[in-house]
DNA sequence: GATCCAGTCTGTATCGATACAGAGACTAAC
DNA sequence: GTTAGTCTCTGTATCGATACAGACTGGATC
C-alpha cells in the first residue's frame, strides 16, 4: 500500500494540512520545514498528492475531454481529425491541461454512460455523426463545451468554432460549374444514417439530418441552381464511413454507366481521394475524364493534386480548446467562424468533348 | 449548484446507498424503486454519479495515460506516433477505457508534476527522448506501465512491446551494403541531446544515450562492419526534431560536398523523406544519385517509393494497451517482440559509376 | 410455529486530499 | 507595555461518492 499524505504527516510530526501545503502552497510554510517534509516523503516513497482525491476536493480535474461521435480508432485514420487533435493538443499544452479521448461504445446507452463518466472539466465536441444526445449529456452535467459543427439549436451562450459550410461548398461547386460541368455527382458520408452505399434519391437537401453534410450539400446545390441545374438533376451518392475504399466502392457503379458524371463533388478530401483511387484503378482505356473536388485540404490533397476547399484544421482544434480553457467574457466572441479558401489544383478541368 | 446523490436520496426518501446502487448495482434493489429513483434524478437534473468521487472511492479511474516524451503537438505530426495512438485507441475502445494524453512541459520539474498529477490507472510510454525520469515517477506512483522502447535497465516484471531495433536496422544496412555502397551517411534524431544539426563525430555508437537511436545506429554499423567499413568511416548526421525540414537542413551540407555519400540510412521515415525532399529541391544537374532508406514504413513511405524497415505501428499501440489493460499472468508474455520486414522500393539502387 | 433464506434497503466508515478559520509566536510600531 | 500585523502551523469540515456489515420483510421449509 502506497503511503498517504497522512503517513507523511505522522512521520514528520506535523499536520496533514501542512504536508498538503508543502506540495500545493509552498508559501504557506517555512522553507526548512518544507524540505523536511519532502525528504520524508521521498524516504517513505510517497508519490505526491493523489490526483483523484485532489480533483475531488478542488472541484476541477485539469483535463479536457475530446469527444468524437465515432470510433476512436476511426478518428486517427481521418487526417482532418488528426490535425484537429494536434490543434487541441497545442492549446492544451499551453494551458498545462491534459486531453482525455473518450471512446464511445456503439450502443447509445453505453455511450451516454461514457460521457457521464468522463472525468474532465469540459468537452471539445468533434462531430462526425449526429451528436445531439452527447451535447444533452454534457449540458446535464453542467460542463462547458465547444462544438465544431453548426447546429440548428445552438444556444446563444454556447461556444462554437467552425466555418460557413454552405458558402465554402458553394465556392467549390461554382468553380466546377464554371468549367462547364452539368452532369455532376455529389458524394457524401452519412447522407442518411443507415442508408446503403451508392446513389440515393432525396426529395431535397433538407432531408439530410447531419448539419455539416447538409450544409455542404446545400452549398453544392446552390451553385448549380444558379446555372440552371436543379437538385433533381444532381446525382447524390452515399459513402458511409468516410474512407477512401468506401468512397471508391460507392462511386464505382456510377463510373460504369454509359454516361458517367463529368464531375464529382465530395464532402471531404478523404472521399475525393477515394474517387481518384477508383479512377486510377481502371485501365486507362475505360477511365472516364472526371473532375473531382474535395473538402478540408488535408496534407494528402496537395500531393494528389486535388482541388479542394481549405479550412484551417489545426486552428479549429486550437481555437476550440482555447474557447474552452479561457472563455471570452463577451458571449459573441465565443462564436468563431474561420475563413475558408478554394484551392484549385489539377483534379478539376473543363468538360471533355465527347 | 448541481444536485448530488444525497439530494436525490432525500427527494425519494431513501438512503444514499440505495441511490448509488440504482446506478452502479441495479441488482441490489427492486426494479420499481430503481425507476422511481432514476425518475427523481431526471427531474432534479442529477447528472449521475460524479466521476471523480466515484474514482476516489472505487480506487481506479477507468482511463490509461499515454505519455510522449515530447511535445504533444509533435506527436500528431509524426505519422508513426499517430498510428501508434490509433492502436492504443482500438484497445482502449474494446475495454471501455479512455485515453489521457499528457502533455509534458519543457522543464523537467514541471514535467514530473504532470506525470504525478495524471489521473490514470497506468501508462503506455512512447519514448521519443530520454524517458528514464518518467518511468521513475510512474514506478514511484506504483502504477503499471508498458514501455515501447528497449531499455537498458528493464526490470523482469516490467512490460514491454517493441522490436529488435538493432537487427531490423541491420537488415536495411545490409541491403544497402549489398548494393555496393561504401560512402554512407547515417542520419538520426537526438544522436546527442543538445547537439546541433549536421555531421557529428562520435568515438563509438555507445555514446548515443537514447536506446532506440543507439540500437538502430548500431545495427547500421554492424552491417557495414561486415563488409569492412568501420564506424569511423561512416558519416554520422544529427537531425534534431525528427521532421522532414530538419532532416533536409541537416543533410544539405553533406550533399554539397565534392564527394557526397552515395547512400543515406535514416533512423526514421520522416527523416528519410526529408532527405528525399532535400534532393528533390536541387536542380537536376547537381543532384547526386543517393540511395535512401527509412525506418517504420509509415503510409507516406509507399507513395514516395522509400525503401524502409516495416514495423507494425498500430499493432504496437494495440498490444501496449492490451498488456496494460489485461496483464498476462505469465511475466514472460509481458515482453513482446514484434516482427519487422525490409521493404525494398525505388529509393535504393546500385552505386552510380562516377 | 420456529427456522432459514433470499431479496431489499439502511447506516456508518472510508477513499485521500484541500479550504478556511483560527491559534501561537514573534516582530514592529506607537 | 499594549496593539497590530506577519509568519507558521493546526484542526475541523468537506468534496461526492462506494463498500460492507447488518436490519428488516415475507415466503418457503420442516
XYZ file of C-alpha atoms (C1' of nucleotides) in Angstrom:
768
model
C 0.000 0.000 0.000
C 1.301 3.380 -1.003
C 1.643 5.840 1.882
C -0.824 8.682 2.021
C -0.389 12.270 2.905
C -1.331 11.376 6.468
C 1.550 8.946 6.715
C 3.997 11.643 5.775
C 2.427 13.997 8.294
C 2.825 11.402 11.023
C 6.406 10.693 10.073
C 7.404 14.335 10.261
C 5.131 15.103 13.184
C 3.103 17.839 11.545
C -0.491 18.113 10.475
C -1.907 16.818 7.248
C -2.618 20.363 6.149
C 0.991 21.288 6.398
C 2.082 18.420 4.230
C -0.574 19.356 1.718
C 0.715 22.908 1.747
C 4.238 21.681 1.207
C 3.089 20.426 -2.166
C 0.428 22.857 -3.221
C 1.184 26.140 -1.476
C 4.859 26.386 -0.684
C 4.444 29.970 0.532
C 2.392 28.771 3.463
C 5.230 27.194 5.375
C 8.889 27.763 6.080
C 11.357 26.561 3.519
C 13.152 24.360 6.015
C 10.047 22.555 7.154
C 9.047 22.088 3.556
C 12.357 20.459 2.827
C 11.978 18.186 5.820
C 8.566 17.142 4.616
C 9.632 16.493 1.060
C 12.590 14.495 2.314
C 10.399 12.371 4.498
C 8.014 11.877 1.601
C 10.866 10.716 -0.567
C 12.015 8.275 2.052
C 8.570 6.847 2.575
C 8.012 6.566 -1.144
C 5.062 8.933 -1.072
C 4.267 9.736 -4.702
C 2.703 13.129 -4.069
C -0.931 14.008 -3.619
C -3.346 11.551 -5.146
C -4.689 13.238 -8.278
C -8.184 11.889 -7.881
C -8.579 12.972 -4.285
C -7.147 16.330 -5.157
C -9.562 16.767 -8.034
C -12.498 15.885 -5.867
C -11.609 18.384 -3.222
C -10.545 21.143 -5.566
C -13.537 20.765 -7.795
C -11.729 20.535 -11.093
C -9.721 17.937 -12.863
C -7.202 19.657 -15.092
C -8.114 17.883 -18.250
C -10.485 18.446 -21.098
C -12.373 15.809 -22.985
C -12.338 15.393 -26.723
C -15.426 13.699 -27.983
C -15.599 12.072 -31.356
C -19.033 10.857 -32.184
C -17.462 7.879 -33.896
C -14.976 5.163 -33.197
C -11.841 6.481 -31.632
C -9.765 4.332 -33.907
C -11.503 5.978 -36.851
C -10.530 9.398 -35.633
C -6.876 8.580 -36.126
C -7.362 7.479 -39.698
C -9.028 10.718 -40.687
C -6.260 13.186 -41.454
C -8.510 16.132 -40.770
C -9.375 14.789 -37.345
C -5.697 14.264 -36.621
C -4.878 17.873 -37.474
C -7.768 18.958 -35.303
C -6.385 16.912 -32.436
C -2.990 18.429 -32.962
C -4.558 21.848 -32.574
C -6.323 20.866 -29.388
C -3.027 19.444 -28.179
C -1.214 22.685 -28.808
C -3.691 24.658 -26.751
C -3.807 22.026 -24.029
C -0.053 22.065 -23.842
C -0.022 25.794 -23.382
C -2.510 25.560 -20.545
C -0.896 22.602 -18.833
C -4.065 20.633 -19.343
C -4.380 17.007 -20.379
C -6.643 15.724 -23.109
C -8.957 12.825 -22.456
C -10.034 10.953 -25.541
C -13.310 9.282 -24.794
C -14.240 6.301 -26.925
C -17.938 5.858 -27.465
C -19.393 2.367 -27.421
C -21.764 1.654 -30.307
C -24.877 1.441 -28.138
C -26.243 4.864 -27.251
C -26.981 3.953 -23.639
C -23.405 2.855 -23.121
C -22.179 5.876 -24.955
C -24.157 8.182 -22.683
C -22.540 6.475 -19.758
C -19.126 7.033 -21.204
C -19.760 10.749 -21.456
C -21.268 10.855 -17.987
C -18.279 9.091 -16.509
C -15.537 11.107 -18.122
C -13.520 12.957 -15.516
C -12.992 16.254 -17.319
C -13.634 19.953 -16.888
C -15.235 20.391 -20.276
C -15.520 18.991 -23.748
C -14.449 19.773 -27.272
C -17.010 18.039 -29.400
C -15.884 16.991 -32.834
C -18.972 15.959 -34.670
C -18.899 13.139 -37.073
C -22.418 11.922 -36.852
C -25.470 13.105 -35.031
C -24.315 14.408 -31.718
C -27.338 15.938 -30.049
C -27.567 13.298 -27.388
C -23.930 13.870 -26.448
C -24.472 17.582 -26.019
C -27.506 16.829 -23.895
C -25.457 14.731 -21.539
C -22.794 17.386 -21.310
C -25.336 20.092 -20.593
C -26.926 17.887 -17.990
C -23.581 17.549 -16.286
C -23.278 21.292 -16.309
C -19.933 21.145 -18.072
C -18.788 23.758 -20.544
C -18.227 22.635 -24.093
C -17.285 23.885 -27.506
C -18.839 22.346 -30.560
C -17.329 22.391 -34.005
C -20.282 21.789 -36.251
C -23.001 24.264 -36.890
C -26.145 23.143 -35.200
C -29.710 24.144 -35.599
C -30.414 24.650 -31.955
C -27.217 26.287 -30.772
C -27.927 28.356 -27.700
C -26.586 31.882 -27.716
C -24.305 31.193 -24.823
C -22.892 28.034 -26.326
C -19.439 28.241 -27.776
C -18.685 27.212 -31.283
C -15.884 27.239 -33.815
C -16.433 26.303 -37.419
C -16.811 27.548 -40.908
C -19.620 28.624 -43.163
C -20.064 25.168 -44.636
C -22.595 26.220 -47.202
C -20.680 29.149 -48.619
C -17.455 27.160 -48.671
C -19.035 24.268 -50.528
C -20.665 26.672 -52.907
C -17.307 28.096 -53.902
C -16.076 24.677 -54.956
C -19.234 23.919 -56.859
C -19.205 27.304 -58.551
C -15.690 26.582 -59.784
C -16.824 23.267 -61.243
C -19.975 24.763 -62.723
C -17.851 27.499 -64.244
C -15.808 24.843 -66.018
C -18.997 23.809 -67.762
C -19.904 20.680 -65.860
C -23.607 19.900 -65.742
C -23.730 16.134 -65.201
C -22.488 16.061 -61.662
C -22.456 13.709 -58.671
C -22.377 14.793 -55.056
C -20.621 12.334 -52.755
C -21.025 12.465 -49.003
C -20.672 10.428 -45.875
C -23.759 9.849 -43.716
C -26.254 11.395 -46.085
C -28.887 9.387 -44.317
C -27.961 7.261 -41.318
C -28.262 3.619 -42.203
C -28.597 4.180 -45.916
C -26.540 1.821 -48.078
C -23.526 2.912 -50.089
C -24.267 4.181 -53.573
C -26.711 6.513 -55.321
C -29.602 7.778 -53.284
C -32.651 9.812 -54.149
C -33.753 12.567 -51.836
C -36.616 14.996 -52.356
C -34.491 17.824 -51.032
C -31.358 18.580 -49.139
C -33.430 19.310 -46.042
C -33.819 15.601 -45.545
C -30.176 15.241 -44.617
C -30.009 15.130 -40.826
C -26.357 15.856 -40.164
C -25.876 19.629 -40.245
C -22.366 19.632 -41.670
C -23.219 17.278 -44.501
C -26.425 19.145 -45.151
C -24.624 22.469 -45.243
C -22.074 21.260 -47.755
C -24.609 19.573 -49.998
C -26.771 22.676 -49.879
C -23.795 24.777 -50.926
C -23.087 22.474 -53.857
C -26.730 22.664 -54.880
C -26.769 26.445 -54.598
C -24.056 26.883 -57.178
C -25.699 24.542 -59.652
C -29.122 26.029 -59.152
C -27.576 29.269 -60.292
C -26.607 27.768 -63.633
C -29.954 26.115 -64.027
C -29.188 22.638 -62.748
C -31.764 21.667 -60.164
C -31.448 19.360 -57.195
C -33.230 16.556 -59.010
C -30.672 16.618 -61.808
C -27.761 16.113 -59.458
C -26.800 12.550 -58.545
C -26.446 12.098 -54.815
C -24.154 9.298 -53.667
C -23.846 7.999 -50.139
C -20.479 6.723 -48.896
C -20.903 5.594 -45.297
C -17.682 5.546 -43.340
C -15.777 8.451 -44.833
C -12.885 6.355 -46.017
C -11.114 6.061 -49.349
C -12.236 2.498 -50.003
C -15.801 3.361 -49.011
C -15.836 6.230 -51.465
C -14.265 4.159 -54.196
C -16.846 1.450 -53.727
C -19.737 3.878 -53.572
C -18.789 5.670 -56.770
C -17.749 2.613 -58.798
C -21.177 1.800 -60.161
C -21.683 5.321 -61.386
C -18.439 5.303 -63.322
C -19.547 2.192 -65.153
C -22.639 3.794 -66.536
C -22.858 4.812 -70.170
C -22.872 8.478 -69.277
C -20.942 8.857 -66.064
C -20.840 12.223 -64.333
C -18.198 14.593 -65.638
C -17.548 15.846 -62.130
C -17.771 14.510 -58.603
C -18.022 16.924 -55.701
C -17.056 15.178 -52.497
C -17.918 16.246 -48.997
C -14.399 15.565 -47.782
C -10.900 15.067 -49.148
C -10.871 11.501 -47.944
C -13.883 10.748 -50.100
C -12.435 12.652 -53.034
C -9.189 10.723 -52.787
C -11.256 7.560 -52.821
C -12.820 8.672 -56.094
C -9.366 9.283 -57.523
C -8.418 5.805 -56.323
C -11.410 4.343 -58.104
C -10.449 6.144 -61.292
C -6.815 5.138 -61.038
C -7.841 1.550 -60.527
C -9.317 1.308 -64.023
C -7.377 0.628 -67.161
C -6.708 3.884 -68.959
C -8.900 2.986 -71.926
C -12.128 2.935 -69.985
C -11.286 5.603 -67.490
C -13.697 8.496 -67.903
C -12.349 12.010 -67.507
C -13.877 13.166 -64.283
C -13.213 16.354 -62.371
C -13.058 15.792 -58.640
C -13.171 18.193 -55.725
C -12.656 17.550 -52.067
C -13.127 19.439 -48.871
C -10.717 20.218 -45.994
C -7.366 20.348 -47.805
C -5.688 17.651 -45.775
C -1.951 17.139 -46.332
C -2.541 14.296 -48.799
C -4.656 16.512 -51.019
C -1.724 18.569 -52.233
C 0.258 15.513 -53.245
C -2.724 14.149 -55.127
C -3.320 17.432 -56.936
C -6.816 17.623 -55.566
C -8.887 20.751 -55.976
C -10.443 21.360 -52.603
C -11.750 23.828 -50.077
C -9.238 24.599 -47.418
C -10.305 25.017 -43.855
C -7.776 25.524 -41.081
C -7.851 22.218 -39.245
C -5.312 22.817 -36.525
C -6.610 26.291 -35.977
C -10.043 24.836 -35.449
C -8.777 22.481 -32.765
C -6.634 25.109 -31.151
C -9.423 27.643 -31.010
C -11.916 25.080 -29.764
C -9.653 24.245 -26.867
C -8.923 27.866 -26.157
C -12.565 28.843 -26.141
C -12.988 26.080 -23.614
C -9.966 26.832 -21.483
C -10.354 30.546 -21.233
C -13.793 31.550 -22.296
C -14.138 35.057 -23.682
C -16.064 37.434 -21.462
C -18.079 38.537 -24.440
C -20.559 35.880 -25.484
C -20.331 36.905 -29.130
C -16.611 36.169 -29.121
C -17.451 32.597 -28.225
C -18.763 32.067 -31.707
C -15.896 31.849 -34.170
C -16.182 31.479 -37.924
C -12.942 30.544 -39.626
C -12.059 31.533 -43.180
C -12.016 29.017 -45.998
C -10.411 29.155 -49.418
C -10.876 27.352 -52.673
C -7.619 25.677 -53.670
C -7.620 24.855 -57.363
C -5.303 22.041 -58.421
C -5.168 19.613 -61.280
C -8.086 17.386 -60.386
C -10.591 19.731 -61.970
C -10.706 20.779 -65.569
C -13.069 21.642 -68.363
C -15.688 19.186 -69.534
C -14.137 16.847 -72.074
C -15.660 16.979 -75.573
C -17.069 13.535 -76.022
C -25.169 24.037 -7.974
C -25.744 20.587 -9.400
C -27.618 18.223 -7.092
C -25.678 15.421 -5.504
C -26.562 11.863 -4.892
C -27.722 12.866 -1.435
C -30.237 15.280 -2.888
C -31.794 12.525 -4.924
C -31.897 10.266 -1.873
C -33.700 12.951 0.099
C -36.159 13.585 -2.691
C -37.127 9.948 -2.953
C -36.863 9.282 0.759
C -34.269 6.547 0.584
C -30.689 6.267 1.704
C -27.708 7.459 -0.240
C -26.553 3.883 -0.652
C -29.710 2.935 -2.415
C -29.401 5.717 -4.928
C -25.815 4.708 -5.524
C -26.943 1.163 -6.086
C -29.589 2.316 -8.520
C -26.753 3.478 -10.748
C -23.984 1.025 -10.082
C -25.619 -2.199 -8.909
C -29.123 -2.466 -10.268
C -29.483 -5.985 -8.892
C -29.353 -4.668 -5.357
C -32.764 -3.052 -5.372
C -36.206 -3.640 -6.796
C -36.861 -2.550 -10.330
C -39.700 -0.286 -9.316
C -37.706 1.589 -6.729
C -34.900 1.939 -9.195
C -37.249 3.517 -11.684
C -38.565 5.888 -9.061
C -35.040 6.928 -8.212
C -33.965 7.454 -11.795
C -37.101 9.450 -12.442
C -36.455 11.684 -9.490
C -32.869 12.106 -10.623
C -34.035 13.162 -14.042
C -36.413 15.679 -12.574
C -33.808 17.160 -10.292
C -31.297 17.307 -13.089
C -28.888 14.988 -11.321
C -26.248 14.085 -13.890
C -25.316 10.724 -12.418
C -22.533 9.887 -10.000
C -19.644 12.310 -10.024
C -16.822 10.538 -11.861
C -14.105 11.934 -9.651
C -15.760 10.956 -6.404
C -16.506 7.574 -7.803
C -12.922 7.055 -8.861
C -11.651 8.046 -5.473
C -13.867 5.612 -3.669
C -13.510 2.775 -6.128
C -9.778 3.106 -6.350
C -9.472 3.220 -10.098
C -10.152 5.747 -12.782
C -11.043 3.929 -15.962
C -8.512 5.617 -18.157
C -4.975 4.990 -19.204
C -2.329 7.572 -19.838
C -0.310 7.867 -22.992
C 2.974 9.536 -22.399
C 5.005 11.063 -25.170
C 8.322 12.293 -24.015
C 7.983 15.206 -26.380
C 5.561 17.926 -27.254
C 2.063 16.625 -27.633
C 1.614 18.689 -30.761
C 4.670 16.969 -32.186
C 3.153 13.569 -31.600
C 0.382 14.345 -34.032
C 2.769 15.338 -36.777
C 4.680 12.092 -36.593
C 2.767 9.569 -38.683
C 4.233 6.666 -36.783
C 3.082 8.113 -33.497
C -0.379 8.642 -34.934
C -0.633 5.002 -35.978
C 0.566 4.010 -32.545
C -2.139 6.137 -30.974
C -4.703 4.559 -33.245
C -3.641 1.169 -31.941
C -3.915 2.273 -28.342
C -7.316 3.693 -29.193
C -8.513 0.419 -30.613
C -7.610 -1.464 -27.473
C -8.983 1.250 -25.220
C -12.233 1.190 -27.118
C -12.538 -2.525 -26.645
C -12.021 -2.182 -22.922
C -14.272 0.813 -22.472
C -11.320 2.783 -21.216
C -10.453 6.380 -22.016
C -7.046 7.601 -23.086
C -5.445 10.533 -21.366
C -2.830 12.329 -23.409
C -0.495 14.050 -21.048
C 1.477 16.984 -22.400
C 4.877 17.426 -20.848
C 6.103 20.927 -20.114
C 9.674 21.566 -21.243
C 11.086 21.883 -17.727
C 11.706 18.510 -16.126
C 10.353 19.534 -12.731
C 7.096 20.616 -14.289
C 7.038 17.515 -16.411
C 7.404 15.311 -13.353
C 4.474 17.105 -11.830
C 2.405 16.464 -14.917
C 3.042 12.744 -14.666
C 2.402 12.757 -10.929
C -0.898 14.534 -11.404
C -2.329 12.443 -14.186
C -5.459 10.660 -13.069
C -4.939 7.304 -14.759
C -4.681 3.628 -13.925
C -1.492 3.102 -15.865
C 0.682 4.388 -18.647
C 1.712 3.490 -22.148
C 5.034 5.183 -22.580
C 6.006 6.118 -26.097
C 9.583 7.139 -25.979
C 10.873 9.899 -28.087
C 13.685 11.154 -25.982
C 15.224 10.051 -22.761
C 12.426 8.819 -20.601
C 14.019 7.364 -17.510
C 12.769 10.086 -15.232
C 9.214 9.500 -16.426
C 9.394 5.812 -15.663
C 10.783 6.657 -12.256
C 7.793 8.809 -11.470
C 5.418 6.131 -12.649
C 7.110 3.462 -10.588
C 7.055 5.764 -7.610
C 3.321 6.129 -8.038
C 3.044 2.385 -8.091
C 1.218 2.456 -11.411
C 1.590 -0.248 -14.024
C 3.089 0.758 -17.336
C 4.165 -0.597 -20.652
C 7.153 0.854 -22.390
C 7.797 0.706 -26.090
C 11.492 1.278 -26.356
C 14.077 -1.187 -25.313
C 15.777 -0.005 -22.209
C 18.956 -0.975 -20.555
C 17.525 -1.393 -17.110
C 14.199 -3.029 -17.824
C 13.062 -4.990 -14.807
C 11.931 -8.532 -15.450
C 8.440 -7.779 -14.323
C 8.140 -4.685 -16.450
C 6.047 -4.955 -19.546
C 7.362 -4.042 -22.924
C 6.432 -4.163 -26.571
C 8.881 -3.345 -29.282
C 11.133 -4.659 -31.960
C 14.722 -5.787 -32.226
C 15.922 -2.368 -33.315
C 19.438 -3.465 -33.997
C 18.602 -6.460 -36.145
C 15.967 -4.511 -38.035
C 18.326 -1.656 -38.786
C 20.988 -4.113 -39.794
C 18.728 -5.609 -42.434
C 18.314 -2.245 -44.104
C 22.017 -1.513 -43.960
C 22.911 -4.950 -45.268
C 20.675 -4.302 -48.262
C 22.464 -1.035 -48.951
C 25.877 -2.550 -48.390
C 24.915 -5.350 -50.736
C 24.245 -2.783 -53.428
C 27.855 -1.783 -53.142
C 27.599 1.430 -51.161
C 30.618 2.238 -49.042
C 30.489 6.038 -48.646
C 27.485 6.209 -46.406
C 25.818 8.645 -44.016
C 23.740 7.681 -41.023
C 21.042 10.196 -40.172
C 19.287 10.203 -36.816
C 17.278 12.335 -34.477
C 18.634 13.023 -30.995
C 22.009 11.425 -31.532
C 23.249 13.518 -28.679
C 20.839 15.733 -26.775
C 21.608 19.350 -27.454
C 23.968 18.661 -30.342
C 23.481 20.920 -33.353
C 22.073 19.739 -36.657
C 24.607 18.335 -39.092
C 27.569 15.986 -39.104
C 28.833 14.833 -35.776
C 31.812 12.795 -34.733
C 31.420 10.120 -32.104
C 34.046 7.720 -30.878
C 31.545 4.922 -30.858
C 27.870 4.202 -31.005
C 27.872 3.591 -27.265
C 27.957 7.311 -26.741
C 24.400 7.667 -28.008
C 22.172 7.889 -24.967
C 18.762 7.144 -26.419
C 18.379 3.366 -26.629
C 16.245 3.288 -29.754
C 18.540 5.549 -31.707
C 21.556 3.703 -30.403
C 20.082 0.365 -31.378
C 19.353 1.459 -34.918
C 22.730 3.098 -35.425
C 24.423 0.034 -34.026
C 22.520 -2.133 -36.480
C 23.576 0.071 -39.371
C 27.168 -0.120 -38.208
C 27.008 -3.893 -37.817
C 26.166 -4.441 -41.445
C 28.931 -2.175 -42.654
C 31.487 -3.612 -40.300
C 30.804 -6.902 -42.008
C 31.851 -5.509 -45.356
C 34.892 -3.851 -43.896
C 33.571 -0.338 -43.362
C 34.295 0.735 -39.806
C 32.415 3.150 -37.616
C 34.918 5.902 -38.222
C 34.361 5.717 -41.961
C 30.637 6.289 -41.638
C 29.366 9.849 -41.531
C 27.028 10.427 -38.652
C 24.500 13.248 -39.059
C 22.314 14.671 -36.352
C 18.832 15.941 -37.215
C 17.200 17.186 -34.040
C 13.440 17.240 -34.184
C 12.639 14.292 -36.395
C 10.919 16.330 -39.070
C 11.318 16.490 -42.826
C 12.637 20.040 -42.858
C 15.049 19.255 -40.043
C 16.393 16.295 -41.943
C 16.645 18.263 -45.176
C 18.558 21.011 -43.438
C 20.848 18.615 -41.618
C 21.812 16.716 -44.734
C 22.113 19.688 -47.095
C 25.727 20.487 -46.362
C 26.794 16.934 -46.966
C 25.180 16.846 -50.384
C 27.136 19.918 -51.404
C 30.473 18.306 -50.771
C 32.654 17.173 -53.638
C 32.130 13.513 -52.758
C 28.727 13.246 -51.147
C 27.634 9.929 -49.649
C 26.139 7.507 -52.121
C 23.639 6.360 -49.545
C 21.890 7.809 -46.530
C 20.442 5.498 -43.893
C 17.889 7.336 -41.832
C 16.642 6.391 -38.409
C 13.048 7.074 -39.384
C 10.904 7.504 -42.466
C 10.250 11.095 -41.601
C 13.965 11.807 -41.746
C 14.376 9.789 -44.920
C 11.567 11.705 -46.584
C 13.344 14.876 -45.570
C 16.448 13.670 -47.383
C 14.369 12.986 -50.474
C 12.944 16.492 -50.128
C 16.446 17.925 -49.989
C 17.394 16.001 -53.116
C 14.246 16.984 -54.957
C 14.872 20.608 -54.086
C 18.065 20.743 -56.169
C 18.195 21.321 -59.864
C 18.581 18.001 -61.636
C 22.077 18.801 -62.877
C 23.674 18.943 -59.447
C 21.546 16.361 -57.787
C 23.737 13.467 -56.722
C 22.353 9.965 -57.024
C 21.812 8.930 -53.450
C 20.170 5.800 -52.126
C 17.969 6.486 -49.134
C 16.423 4.171 -46.572
C 13.969 4.941 -43.842
C 12.554 3.165 -40.859
C 8.939 2.464 -39.788
C 7.150 2.230 -43.133
C 4.660 4.968 -42.463
C 1.869 5.420 -45.021
C 3.777 8.192 -46.829
C 6.738 5.931 -47.441
C 4.943 3.811 -50.018
C 3.884 6.820 -52.045
C 7.430 8.156 -52.011
C 8.894 4.800 -53.061
C 11.044 4.700 -49.978
C 12.959 1.577 -49.071
C 12.392 1.097 -45.391
C 12.047 -1.281 -42.473
C 8.466 -2.006 -41.648
C 7.361 -2.278 -38.086
C 3.711 -2.731 -37.156
C 2.785 0.639 -35.681
C -0.840 0.096 -34.816
C -0.090 -3.362 -33.534
C 2.485 -1.850 -31.246
C -0.021 0.569 -29.775
C -2.722 -2.005 -29.517
C -0.505 -4.521 -27.777
C 0.916 -1.911 -25.450
C -2.565 -1.001 -24.313
C -3.598 -4.605 -24.009
C -0.581 -5.548 -21.954
C -1.575 -2.702 -19.702
C -5.283 -3.412 -19.557
C -5.140 -7.116 -19.022
C -1.709 -8.127 -17.984
C -0.701 -11.662 -18.858
C -0.336 -13.954 -15.871
C 2.960 -15.150 -17.217
C 5.638 -12.498 -16.805
C 7.454 -13.648 -19.930
C 4.341 -12.945 -22.000
C 4.597 -9.339 -20.893
C 7.620 -8.891 -23.084
C 6.584 -8.765 -26.720
C 8.913 -8.501 -29.692
C 7.167 -7.656 -32.938
C 8.381 -8.768 -36.340
C 9.934 -6.342 -38.796
C 10.497 -6.605 -42.509
C 12.714 -4.901 -45.009
C 10.581 -3.291 -47.702
C 12.639 -2.583 -50.790
C 11.334 0.167 -53.044
C 12.809 2.504 -55.573
C 14.784 4.795 -53.295
C 17.717 2.424 -53.140
C 19.815 1.251 -56.048
C 23.324 0.319 -57.021
C 26.169 2.770 -56.596
C 26.347 5.001 -59.651
C 29.574 4.764 -61.631
C 31.031 8.206 -61.371
C -44.782 -22.315 14.865
C -39.832 -21.973 14.636
C -36.047 -21.673 11.268
C -33.895 -20.289 7.255
C -33.134 -17.766 3.339
C -33.356 -14.618 -0.391
C -34.411 -10.138 -1.517
C -34.261 -5.151 -0.188
C -32.757 -1.419 1.993
C -30.047 1.367 5.703
C -26.061 3.275 8.327
C -21.514 4.046 9.147
C -16.879 4.134 7.818
C -13.911 5.379 4.318
C -11.432 6.793 -0.140
C -7.208 10.934 0.066
C -6.900 15.037 -0.247
C -7.841 20.787 0.290
C -10.218 25.034 2.263
C -10.659 28.027 5.706
C -10.866 29.934 10.113
C -8.116 30.499 13.829
C -4.265 29.708 17.323
C 0.533 30.844 18.832
C 4.794 33.067 18.416
C 7.371 36.765 17.208
C 8.495 41.404 15.384
C 7.384 46.314 14.623
C 5.202 50.421 15.905
C 3.322 53.735 18.986
C 3.516 47.791 27.531
C -0.129 47.332 24.601
C -1.796 46.869 19.854
C -1.271 45.407 15.403
C 0.460 42.695 11.937
C 3.189 38.682 9.870
C 4.520 34.123 9.662
C 3.671 29.402 10.563
C 1.148 25.832 11.543
C -3.204 23.133 13.260
C -7.961 21.283 13.354
C -12.231 20.515 11.561
C -15.358 20.337 7.937
C -15.950 18.926 3.429
C -15.604 17.286 -1.634
C -19.309 13.121 -3.561
C -19.415 9.001 -3.850
C -18.983 3.293 -2.693
C -18.104 -0.848 0.458
C -19.647 -3.697 3.696
C -21.985 -5.414 7.507
C -26.298 -5.733 9.277
C -31.535 -4.978 9.752
C -35.987 -5.850 8.199
C -39.608 -8.290 5.456
C -42.103 -12.008 3.735
C -42.396 -16.524 1.987
C -40.736 -21.368 1.819
C -39.462 -25.407 4.563
C -39.817 -28.825 8.006
